[in-house]
Amino acid sequence: MNSFDICKVSLGINSYKIFIGKDIHKSITEYISNYKNYSRTIVISDKNILEKNPSLFSKSLRQKIKFDQIILPQGEKIKSFKYLELIVEKILKLKVDRDTLLICIGGGVLGDLVGLASSLILRGLDFVQIPSTLLSQVDSSVGGKTGINSKYGKNLIGSFKQPKSVIISTDILKTLSNRDINSGYAEILKYSFISDKKIF
Ligand SMILES: NC(=O)c1ccc[n+]([C@@H]2O[C@H](COP(=O)([O-])OP(=O)(O)OC[C@H]3O[C@@H](n4cnc5c(N)ncnc54)[C@H](O)[C@@H]3O)[C@@H](O)[C@H]2O)c1
């Protein structure tokens, strides 16, 4: 097993662990409790991530787990009813049951959409977050907020759905654009303003 740190989020029966390591996305089953009990695994990601990390899907993951794959376009536009319907129908088409696990490899946009879909399908499927942007690693993958946008504003439609675990692998950030790295640092700076003089 690779070396990693663990943070525990204590929420009673919804408690989960956040695993943080250098390249732990290459051995994800080790960070998902009772992985063998799932009847089916569906990995959801976006086109951009797939293009920039082809080996992640072809080698690292396929060697370890058997999964169906759903790839969506990237961008804020997917946080919409249109893409919520699309992803829910794609998942249902795979004839899922309640023992299905959804794994989301993506930034805050995909995590918000997949989290919401996982809270709706069969009244709740387990899901695991593998955040792939700095912003999603330091913020959106933790806390259980899911959501899509409305024409009346951002994140107005959503639910709370805690992940079964969050796997934070810093190596996955190697392909991220400078703009998205900076956006993550801005979020870290914001938190340091709000709550922690030492981090600031
Ligand atoms: N749920 C929450 O608590 C919460 C908190 C903060 C923000 N958010 C939401 O997060 C969203 C923003 O998330 P974001 O900043 O991660 O943007 P994003 O999810 O749109 O990702 C930014 C871009 O990076 C690409 N990308 C992702 N991972 C990559 C990788 N490893 N290599 C190369 N490219 C990669 C994506 O394809 C996308 O084009 C907003 O919709 C915001 O509302 C949610």
Coordinates of C-alpha atoms and ligand atoms in Angstrom, one line a residue:
M1 CA 0.0 0.0 0.0
N2 CA 1.2 3.5 -0.8
S3 CA 1.8 6.0 2.0
F4 CA -1.1 8.3 2.8
D5 CA -2.7 10.4 5.4
I6 CA -6.2 10.0 6.7
C7 CA -8.7 12.6 7.9
K8 CA -11.9 11.3 9.4
V9 CA -15.2 13.1 8.9
S10 CA -17.4 12.2 11.9
L11 CA -21.1 12.2 11.0
G12 CA -22.5 9.2 12.7
I13 CA -23.6 6.6 10.2
N14 CA -22.6 8.9 7.4
S15 CA -19.0 9.2 8.6
Y16 CA -16.3 8.7 6.0
K17 CA -12.6 9.0 5.5
I18 CA -10.5 11.3 3.4
F19 CA -7.3 9.6 2.1
I20 CA -4.5 11.9 1.0
G21 CA -1.4 10.7 -0.8
K22 CA 0.8 11.2 -3.8
D23 CA -0.6 8.6 -6.3
I24 CA -3.2 6.7 -4.4
H25 CA -5.7 7.0 -7.3
K26 CA -3.8 4.0 -8.8
S27 CA -5.0 1.6 -6.1
I28 CA -8.4 3.0 -5.2
T29 CA -10.0 -0.3 -4.0
E30 CA -7.7 -0.1 -1.0
Y31 CA -9.5 3.1 0.1
I32 CA -13.1 2.0 -0.4
S33 CA -14.4 0.0 2.5
N34 CA -16.2 -3.3 1.7
Y35 CA -15.4 -2.8 -2.0
K36 CA -15.9 -6.5 -2.7
N37 CA -19.6 -6.2 -1.6
Y38 CA -20.5 -3.9 -4.5
S39 CA -22.3 -5.7 -7.4
R40 CA -21.1 -3.2 -10.0
T41 CA -18.8 -0.1 -10.3
I42 CA -19.4 2.8 -12.6
V43 CA -16.7 5.4 -13.1
I44 CA -17.8 8.8 -14.2
S45 CA -15.4 11.4 -15.5
D46 CA -15.2 14.2 -18.2
K47 CA -13.7 14.3 -21.7
N48 CA -11.0 16.7 -20.7
I49 CA -9.7 14.5 -17.8
L50 CA -9.9 11.4 -20.0
E51 CA -7.9 13.1 -22.8
K52 CA -5.2 14.3 -20.5
N53 CA -4.9 11.1 -18.4
P54 CA -5.6 8.3 -20.9
S55 CA -3.4 5.9 -18.9
L56 CA -5.4 6.4 -15.8
F57 CA -8.4 4.7 -17.4
S58 CA -6.7 2.3 -19.7
K59 CA -4.0 1.0 -17.3
S60 CA -4.1 2.1 -13.6
L61 CA -7.8 1.5 -13.1
R62 CA -8.6 -1.4 -15.5
Q63 CA -5.8 -3.5 -14.0
K64 CA -7.5 -3.2 -10.5
I65 CA -11.2 -3.1 -11.1
K66 CA -13.9 -4.0 -13.5
F67 CA -16.1 -1.0 -14.3
D68 CA -18.5 0.7 -16.7
Q69 CA -17.4 4.1 -17.8
I70 CA -19.5 7.2 -18.4
I71 CA -17.8 10.3 -19.9
L72 CA -19.5 13.6 -19.9
P73 CA -18.4 16.9 -21.5
Q74 CA -16.5 19.3 -19.2
G75 CA -17.6 22.7 -18.0
E76 CA -20.2 24.4 -15.8
K77 CA -22.9 23.7 -18.4
I78 CA -23.2 20.1 -17.2
K79 CA -24.6 21.3 -13.8
S80 CA -28.0 21.4 -15.4
F81 CA -31.3 19.4 -15.5
K82 CA -30.3 18.4 -19.0
Y83 CA -27.1 16.6 -17.9
L84 CA -28.7 15.4 -14.7
E85 CA -31.3 13.6 -16.7
L86 CA -28.6 12.3 -19.1
I87 CA -26.4 10.9 -16.4
V88 CA -29.3 9.4 -14.5
E89 CA -30.7 7.7 -17.6
K90 CA -27.2 6.4 -18.6
I91 CA -26.7 4.9 -15.1
L92 CA -30.2 3.3 -15.1
K93 CA -29.6 1.9 -18.6
L94 CA -26.8 -0.2 -17.0
K95 CA -29.5 -2.0 -14.9
V96 CA -28.1 -0.9 -11.6
D97 CA -29.2 -2.2 -8.2
R98 CA -28.7 -0.7 -4.7
D99 CA -25.3 -2.3 -4.4
T100 CA -23.9 -0.3 -7.2
L101 CA -21.0 2.1 -6.5
L102 CA -20.4 5.3 -8.4
I103 CA -16.9 6.7 -8.6
C104 CA -16.5 10.3 -9.7
I105 CA -13.1 11.4 -11.0
G106 CA -13.5 15.1 -11.6
G107 CA -13.5 18.6 -10.5
G108 CA -16.1 20.4 -8.5
V109 CA -18.5 20.6 -11.4
L110 CA -18.6 16.8 -12.0
G111 CA -18.6 16.1 -8.2
D112 CA -21.6 18.3 -7.7
L113 CA -23.5 16.6 -10.5
V114 CA -22.6 13.0 -9.8
G115 CA -23.2 13.6 -6.0
L116 CA -26.8 14.8 -6.8
A117 CA -27.4 11.9 -9.2
S118 CA -26.2 9.4 -6.6
S119 CA -28.6 10.8 -4.1
L120 CA -31.5 10.4 -6.5
I121 CA -31.0 7.0 -8.2
L122 CA -32.9 4.2 -6.3
R123 CA -33.1 6.8 -3.5
G124 CA -29.4 6.7 -3.0
L125 CA -26.4 4.9 -4.4
D126 CA -23.0 4.9 -2.7
F127 CA -20.4 7.1 -4.3
V128 CA -16.7 7.8 -3.9
Q129 CA -15.1 11.1 -4.9
I130 CA -11.7 11.2 -6.5
P131 CA -11.3 15.0 -6.9
S132 CA -9.1 16.0 -9.8
T133 CA -8.7 19.7 -9.4
L134 CA -7.1 21.6 -6.6
L135 CA -10.3 23.4 -5.8
S136 CA -12.2 20.1 -5.5
Q137 CA -9.4 18.5 -3.4
V138 CA -9.4 21.4 -0.8
D139 CA -13.1 22.2 -0.9
S140 CA -16.0 20.8 -2.9
S141 CA -15.3 17.0 -2.5
V142 CA -15.7 17.3 1.3
G143 CA -18.9 18.3 3.0
G144 CA -21.6 16.5 1.1
K145 CA -23.1 19.4 -0.8
T146 CA -24.3 18.5 -4.3
G147 CA -26.1 20.6 -6.9
I148 CA -26.9 21.9 -10.3
N149 CA -27.7 25.4 -11.4
S150 CA -31.0 27.0 -12.3
K151 CA -31.7 29.9 -14.6
Y152 CA -32.3 31.8 -11.4
G153 CA -28.8 31.2 -10.0
K154 CA -26.0 28.8 -9.2
N155 CA -26.4 25.7 -7.0
L156 CA -30.1 26.3 -6.3
I157 CA -31.1 22.7 -6.8
G158 CA -29.3 20.1 -4.8
S159 CA -29.1 17.7 -1.8
F160 CA -26.7 16.6 0.9
K161 CA -25.1 13.3 0.1
Q162 CA -22.0 12.2 1.9
P163 CA -19.4 10.2 -0.1
K164 CA -18.3 6.8 1.1
S165 CA -14.7 8.0 0.9
V166 CA -12.7 10.8 -0.7
I167 CA -9.4 9.8 -2.4
I168 CA -7.1 12.8 -2.8
S169 CA -4.2 12.0 -5.0
T170 CA -1.8 14.9 -5.6
D171 CA -0.3 13.3 -8.8
I172 CA -3.6 13.7 -10.5
L173 CA -3.1 17.5 -10.5
K174 CA -0.1 17.3 -12.8
T175 CA -2.2 17.8 -15.9
L176 CA -4.3 20.6 -14.5
S177 CA -4.0 24.0 -16.2
N178 CA -2.4 27.0 -14.4
R179 CA -5.7 28.7 -14.3
D180 CA -7.3 25.9 -12.4
I181 CA -4.3 25.6 -10.0
N182 CA -4.6 29.3 -9.3
S183 CA -8.4 28.9 -8.7
G184 CA -7.6 26.2 -6.1
Y185 CA -5.0 28.4 -4.4
A186 CA -7.5 31.3 -4.3
E187 CA -9.9 29.0 -2.4
I188 CA -7.1 28.0 0.1
L189 CA -6.3 31.7 0.6
K190 CA -10.0 32.4 1.2
Y191 CA -10.2 29.8 3.9
S192 CA -7.0 31.1 5.5
F193 CA -8.6 34.6 5.7
I194 CA -11.7 33.2 7.3
S195 CA -10.3 30.8 9.8
D196 CA -6.6 30.2 10.2
K197 CA -4.0 32.9 10.8
K198 CA -1.2 30.2 10.7
I199 CA -2.1 28.9 7.2
F200 CA -2.5 32.5 6.0
Ligands
LIG1 N1 -20.1 21.2 -3.4 C1 -19.4 22.1 -2.8 O1 -19.2 22.2 -1.6 C2 -18.6 23.1 -3.7 C3 -17.7 24.0 -3.1 C4 -17.0 24.8 -4.0 C5 -17.2 24.8 -5.4 N2 -18.2 24.0 -5.9 C6 -18.4 24.0 -7.3 O2 -17.2 23.5 -8.0 C7 -17.3 24.0 -9.3 C8 -15.9 24.4 -9.8 O3 -15.1 23.3 -9.7 P1 -13.6 23.3 -10.3 O4 -12.9 24.6 -10.0 O5 -13.0 22.0 -9.8 O6 -13.9 23.3 -11.9 P2 -14.2 22.1 -12.9 O7 -14.8 21.0 -12.2 O8 -15.0 22.8 -14.0 O9 -12.8 21.8 -13.5 C9 -12.1 22.7 -14.2 C10 -11.5 22.2 -15.5 O10 -10.4 21.3 -15.2 C11 -10.6 20.1 -16.0 N3 -9.9 19.1 -15.2 C12 -10.3 18.5 -14.0 N4 -9.4 17.7 -13.5 C13 -8.3 17.8 -14.4 C14 -7.1 17.2 -14.4 N5 -6.6 16.4 -13.4 N6 -6.2 17.4 -15.4 C15 -6.6 18.3 -16.4 N7 -7.8 18.9 -16.4 C16 -8.7 18.6 -15.4 C17 -12.0 19.9 -16.1 O11 -12.3 19.1 -17.3 C18 -12.5 21.4 -16.3 O12 -12.4 21.7 -17.7 C19 -18.4 25.1 -9.4 O13 -19.5 24.6 -10.1 C20 -18.7 25.3 -7.9 O14 -20.1 25.7 -7.7 C21 -18.9 23.1 -5.1

